[in-house]
Amino acid sequence: MTTEKMNLIEKLYQTHDLSDDGFLCLLGGMTEAETQLLYEKARLAATKIYQKQIYLRGLIEFTNICKNNCFYCGIRRGNTNVHRYRLGEEEIVACAKKGYALGFRTIVLQGGEDPYYTDEQICSIVRKIKQECPDAAVTLSIGEKEHDSYQAYFDAGADRYLLRHETADEKHYGMLHPAELSGAHRKRCLRDLKEIGYQVGCGIMVGAPYQTREHILEDIRFMQELQPHMIGIGPFIPHKDTPFAKEPAGTLSDTLALLGILRLAFPNVLLPATTALGTIHPQGRELGVLAGANVIMPNLSPTSVRKDYMLYDGKICTGEEAAECHHCIERRMERIGYQVVVERGDYRE
Ligand code: 5AD
Ligand code: FES
């Protein structure tokens, strides 16, 4: 029997868009048969463009010091239980080289908004990594900066920038962040980054406190306007030392459904099966790929600091070495019939 939602999935697969009511209907929950159809179409859409290839990004969490106080985040400045660290330039570059030797062709530098690193330092780190790993892409994920700083990093060789918008709804943004942060500024940053020429990634947490279906619809509309190259989504997971400690986590099924919907709405987008997804279910990342994801971001950070980069409770891979995570992902992907490739994994038009 063909249901209304099955028709919507087919339409989204064909046209990459739906009416507001159409998206809200799909976001309202699906039967098992509808869900399976969604995943099947999402896999088809992904493999048409990216085959059964999974791109790896080596993630270096180089500082857990942050001047912000986001209500959901474990390394918010108000959390005094965190052992704070920063890696120096040489350590960061050494870490990138190690990743390069393992086969990573994208290095992601992620950190809190740590004013210790000047623009010149970030540029110098980017330049050195590009020198040592010439055919690798460098992605920055270091938060909200001025246009000229973004321009300087780009001129130094940075290729991509990840900055989740967290929610496109200004009021919802205010419920997740202290008053000194604004959704408008965040969106402005994303537009600056795009205009400068970065491959840009935005994204949200699924099941973030106070999130509604209408918010996710707004997120989709915002993304249709921004046209990001990457969309990072994972479940919200509470962290015990944050104001959201008692909030429920986002669910596996909601996250997988949104991955599928996003794959159909943005067939070419780079879509990670995130560590947070791997944290709420032992096969979360595999299930993410089977729902349309095509990127995985294993941890490259030195083992000594991993347990200090806890954005949420229970984060996986805090004891493993970079090589262990790399092999682990290779095996996990092979088991579901996908293949990890040694490539930069740029956006395909
Ligand atoms: N649960 C899930 N994801 C989180 N992030 C931050 N805190 C949490 C949490 N508690 C995500 C945010 C941020 C990205 C780096 O990690 O979306 O943009
Ligand atoms: Fe780190 Fe599996 S990805 S151990």
XYZ file of C-alpha atoms and ligand atoms in Angstrom:
371
model
C 0.000 0.000 0.000
C 1.330 3.419 -0.951
C 0.828 6.038 1.756
C 0.816 9.837 1.613
C 4.257 9.903 3.187
C 5.590 7.461 0.599
C 4.381 9.816 -2.106
C 6.121 12.692 -0.358
C 9.375 10.726 -0.169
C 9.133 9.941 -3.890
C 8.427 13.593 -4.668
C 11.354 14.770 -2.527
C 13.606 12.270 -4.293
C 12.500 13.552 -7.714
C 12.300 17.302 -7.066
C 14.449 17.889 -3.945
C 11.752 20.056 -2.427
C 8.356 19.918 -0.726
C 5.772 22.376 0.499
C 5.974 23.426 4.161
C 3.166 20.989 4.917
C 4.972 18.241 3.044
C 8.172 18.623 5.073
C 6.226 18.943 8.340
C 4.360 15.762 7.504
C 7.601 13.797 6.974
C 9.129 15.330 10.089
C 6.137 14.152 12.088
C 7.201 10.508 12.207
C 6.969 7.586 9.811
C 5.965 3.942 9.855
C 8.604 1.262 9.452
C 7.780 0.822 5.756
C 7.936 4.569 5.124
C 11.240 4.811 6.971
C 12.742 1.998 4.922
C 11.626 3.680 1.709
C 13.211 6.946 2.861
C 16.570 5.271 3.589
C 16.482 3.358 0.321
C 15.871 6.520 -1.705
C 18.484 8.411 0.296
C 21.096 5.712 -0.415
C 20.175 5.789 -4.073
C 20.535 9.578 -4.170
C 23.933 9.406 -2.422
C 25.347 6.597 -4.537
C 24.314 8.298 -7.783
C 26.763 11.065 -6.957
C 29.316 9.578 -4.572
C 29.034 5.846 -5.297
C 29.495 3.691 -2.225
C 32.437 5.786 -1.169
C 32.902 7.240 2.267
C 35.152 10.231 2.793
C 37.169 10.521 5.970
C 38.036 13.743 7.749
C 40.710 13.619 10.430
C 39.579 15.765 13.326
C 42.139 17.531 15.509
C 40.558 19.058 18.608
C 43.349 21.502 19.294
C 41.916 23.543 22.175
C 39.061 23.051 24.608
C 39.269 26.612 25.884
C 36.208 28.603 24.890
C 35.036 32.123 25.588
C 31.422 31.147 24.934
C 28.894 29.710 27.307
C 26.447 27.790 25.106
C 23.897 26.028 27.293
C 24.351 22.615 25.646
C 28.115 22.387 25.406
C 30.391 20.564 27.830
C 33.373 22.866 27.249
C 31.393 26.087 27.846
C 33.426 28.613 29.810
C 31.134 28.254 32.832
C 32.073 24.608 33.312
C 34.827 24.654 35.920
C 35.122 20.855 35.966
C 36.978 20.748 32.650
C 40.717 20.245 32.535
C 41.624 22.841 29.917
C 44.306 22.338 27.268
C 45.710 23.867 24.129
C 48.017 22.238 21.593
C 50.958 24.216 20.262
C 51.635 24.787 16.596
C 54.189 21.977 16.354
C 51.907 19.461 18.047
C 49.057 20.371 15.728
C 51.186 20.053 12.617
C 52.670 16.753 13.850
C 49.159 15.447 14.417
C 48.128 16.469 10.900
C 51.186 14.738 9.410
C 50.339 11.583 11.297
C 46.842 11.705 9.876
C 48.197 12.311 6.399
C 50.433 9.247 6.734
C 47.359 7.210 7.716
C 45.631 8.291 4.497
C 43.534 11.265 5.588
C 43.235 13.866 2.834
C 41.164 16.281 4.887
C 42.413 17.663 8.163
C 39.846 19.427 10.321
C 41.105 21.825 12.966
C 38.380 22.218 15.541
C 38.437 24.074 18.809
C 36.598 26.251 21.231
C 36.618 29.978 20.554
C 40.012 30.443 22.161
C 41.382 33.996 21.859
C 44.900 32.727 22.578
C 45.341 31.789 18.905
C 45.839 34.935 16.862
C 44.885 35.111 13.200
C 48.589 35.019 12.339
C 49.001 31.803 14.319
C 46.025 30.137 12.662
C 47.365 31.210 9.261
C 50.799 29.877 10.083
C 49.360 26.506 11.169
C 47.268 26.295 8.004
C 50.262 27.156 5.816
C 52.459 24.544 7.476
C 49.856 21.806 7.127
C 49.321 22.692 3.461
C 53.088 22.564 2.983
C 53.482 19.178 4.658
C 50.308 17.661 3.198
C 49.994 19.362 -0.198
C 47.091 17.337 -1.588
C 45.043 17.493 1.600
C 42.202 19.906 2.264
C 42.304 21.919 5.472
C 39.010 22.589 7.207
C 38.647 25.074 10.039
C 35.996 24.842 12.721
C 36.887 27.593 15.160
C 33.695 29.548 15.468
C 32.550 33.080 14.784
C 35.204 35.497 13.514
C 35.355 38.754 11.602
C 35.199 38.722 7.816
C 38.851 39.757 7.522
C 40.007 36.916 9.747
C 38.095 34.411 7.605
C 39.662 36.020 4.536
C 43.170 35.735 6.034
C 42.746 32.004 6.823
C 41.435 31.445 3.309
C 44.389 33.278 1.791
C 46.690 31.115 3.925
C 45.198 28.041 2.239
C 42.197 26.941 4.298
C 39.700 25.234 1.995
C 36.617 24.654 4.112
C 34.882 25.940 7.209
C 32.407 24.234 9.520
C 30.094 26.386 11.571
C 26.834 24.807 12.573
C 24.076 27.393 12.619
C 22.508 25.367 15.492
C 19.004 26.635 14.674
C 17.720 29.045 12.046
C 15.045 30.365 14.388
C 16.169 33.466 16.258
C 13.998 32.753 19.306
C 15.102 29.145 19.522
C 18.709 30.310 19.152
C 18.163 32.464 22.228
C 16.982 29.442 24.214
C 20.216 27.567 23.466
C 22.692 30.416 23.921
C 23.369 33.303 26.294
C 22.216 36.754 25.187
C 25.661 37.819 23.939
C 25.357 35.396 21.021
C 22.897 35.839 18.183
C 21.576 33.657 15.415
C 21.746 36.633 13.073
C 25.495 36.994 13.579
C 25.992 33.277 13.121
C 24.172 33.357 9.786
C 26.154 36.412 8.792
C 29.384 34.456 9.422
C 28.163 31.621 7.209
C 27.321 34.027 4.400
C 30.753 35.706 4.732
C 32.464 32.330 4.552
C 30.510 31.330 1.470
C 31.195 34.643 -0.224
C 34.954 34.363 0.454
C 34.975 31.048 -1.362
C 35.128 28.409 1.336
C 33.305 25.124 1.049
C 30.965 25.710 3.953
C 29.279 23.423 6.428
C 26.330 24.383 8.622
C 24.143 22.153 10.764
C 22.057 21.498 13.842
C 21.619 19.126 16.747
C 18.620 16.847 16.371
C 16.397 16.911 19.445
C 18.019 20.030 20.889
C 16.005 21.350 23.838
C 12.822 23.194 22.783
C 13.268 22.157 19.140
C 10.065 21.700 17.147
C 9.293 20.359 13.681
C 8.662 23.933 12.608
C 12.219 24.829 13.627
C 13.613 22.047 11.483
C 11.505 23.265 8.569
C 13.068 26.714 9.074
C 16.489 25.062 9.117
C 15.762 23.398 5.781
C 14.583 26.693 4.283
C 17.714 28.437 5.598
C 19.906 25.734 4.098
C 18.107 25.968 0.760
C 19.051 29.621 0.729
C 22.643 29.182 1.953
C 23.330 26.134 -0.245
C 26.018 24.696 2.041
C 28.494 22.104 0.782
C 28.262 20.183 4.052
C 25.541 19.667 6.634
C 26.603 18.363 10.031
C 23.794 16.904 12.101
C 23.892 14.662 15.123
C 21.687 14.034 18.124
C 21.807 16.435 21.045
C 23.297 14.569 24.016
C 23.153 16.132 27.493
C 26.366 16.904 29.348
C 26.191 16.563 33.114
C 27.843 19.924 33.883
C 25.642 22.114 31.686
C 22.266 23.799 32.176
C 20.818 21.103 29.882
C 22.061 18.212 32.026
C 18.512 16.963 32.619
C 17.227 17.403 29.063
C 16.514 14.263 27.033
C 18.876 13.285 24.220
C 17.867 13.396 20.571
C 16.833 9.985 19.273
C 18.441 7.653 16.779
C 15.299 7.448 14.666
C 14.827 11.224 14.457
C 18.471 11.703 13.485
C 18.390 8.995 10.820
C 15.133 10.317 9.395
C 16.563 13.820 9.117
C 19.717 12.474 7.455
C 17.523 10.776 4.870
C 15.380 13.858 4.307
C 18.461 16.088 3.946
C 20.049 13.673 1.464
C 16.935 13.860 -0.697
C 16.647 17.641 -0.393
C 20.399 18.213 -0.980
C 21.571 15.228 -3.044
C 25.121 16.557 -3.563
C 25.800 17.633 -0.018
C 28.560 16.132 2.127
C 26.751 14.589 5.040
C 28.641 13.167 8.014
C 27.531 10.299 10.184
C 28.716 12.018 13.337
C 30.481 10.861 16.465
C 27.400 11.885 18.451
C 25.366 9.434 16.354
C 27.971 6.768 17.109
C 27.645 7.649 20.788
C 23.883 7.072 21.125
C 24.020 3.708 19.322
C 26.923 1.263 18.845
C 26.167 1.093 15.100
C 25.005 4.689 14.831
C 27.496 5.702 12.165
C 26.790 2.645 10.013
C 23.068 3.337 10.278
C 23.793 6.962 9.354
C 25.532 5.864 6.150
C 22.635 3.536 5.394
C 20.315 6.548 5.776
C 22.282 8.670 3.289
C 25.430 9.959 5.025
C 28.749 9.810 3.138
C 31.370 11.286 5.477
C 32.914 10.138 8.754
C 35.193 12.237 10.919
C 37.449 10.047 13.039
C 39.426 11.598 15.842
C 43.092 12.462 15.246
C 43.650 14.317 18.506
C 46.446 13.065 20.747
C 45.002 10.423 23.075
C 46.212 12.432 26.075
C 43.681 15.237 25.470
C 40.707 13.348 24.066
C 38.864 12.876 27.328
C 39.046 16.644 27.862
C 37.136 17.457 24.659
C 33.795 16.270 25.974
C 31.058 18.295 24.346
C 28.533 15.758 25.670
C 28.535 12.758 27.995
C 29.658 9.337 26.832
C 31.574 10.466 23.739
C 33.180 7.492 21.998
C 36.800 7.032 20.899
C 38.401 8.868 23.806
C 40.845 6.027 24.493
C 41.763 5.004 20.956
C 44.745 6.003 18.866
C 44.224 7.684 15.490
C 45.242 4.510 13.647
C 42.760 2.455 15.652
C 39.854 4.721 14.741
C 40.960 4.750 11.119
C 40.995 0.961 10.897
C 37.830 0.657 12.920
C 35.962 2.859 10.459
C 37.398 0.992 7.473
C 36.149 -2.289 8.885
C 32.765 -0.897 9.861
C 32.195 0.515 6.370
C 33.328 -2.660 4.625
C 30.902 -4.665 6.711
C 27.967 -2.666 5.333
C 29.262 -2.728 1.754
C 30.841 0.729 1.644
C 34.431 1.714 1.056
C 36.584 4.313 2.724
C 38.589 6.210 0.115
C 41.831 8.192 0.266
C 40.634 11.418 -1.349
C 40.004 15.007 -0.385
C 36.339 14.338 -0.939
C 35.323 17.689 -2.346
C 31.725 18.631 -3.008
C 30.538 17.300 -6.354
C 28.364 19.564 -8.483
N 25.328 17.211 22.129
C 25.491 17.067 20.779
N 26.209 17.908 20.026
C 26.791 18.950 20.643
N 27.524 19.964 20.155
C 27.899 20.755 21.185
N 27.398 20.275 22.343
C 26.692 19.157 22.026
C 25.910 18.243 22.772
N 25.731 18.373 24.088
C 27.737 20.181 18.719
C 27.279 21.582 18.320
C 28.546 22.220 17.828
C 29.400 21.035 17.440
C 30.869 21.302 17.412
O 29.098 20.068 18.417
O 26.309 21.510 17.285
O 28.358 23.095 16.735
Fe 37.329 5.178 17.132
Fe 35.894 2.982 16.266
S 36.096 4.948 15.377
S 37.384 3.121 17.857
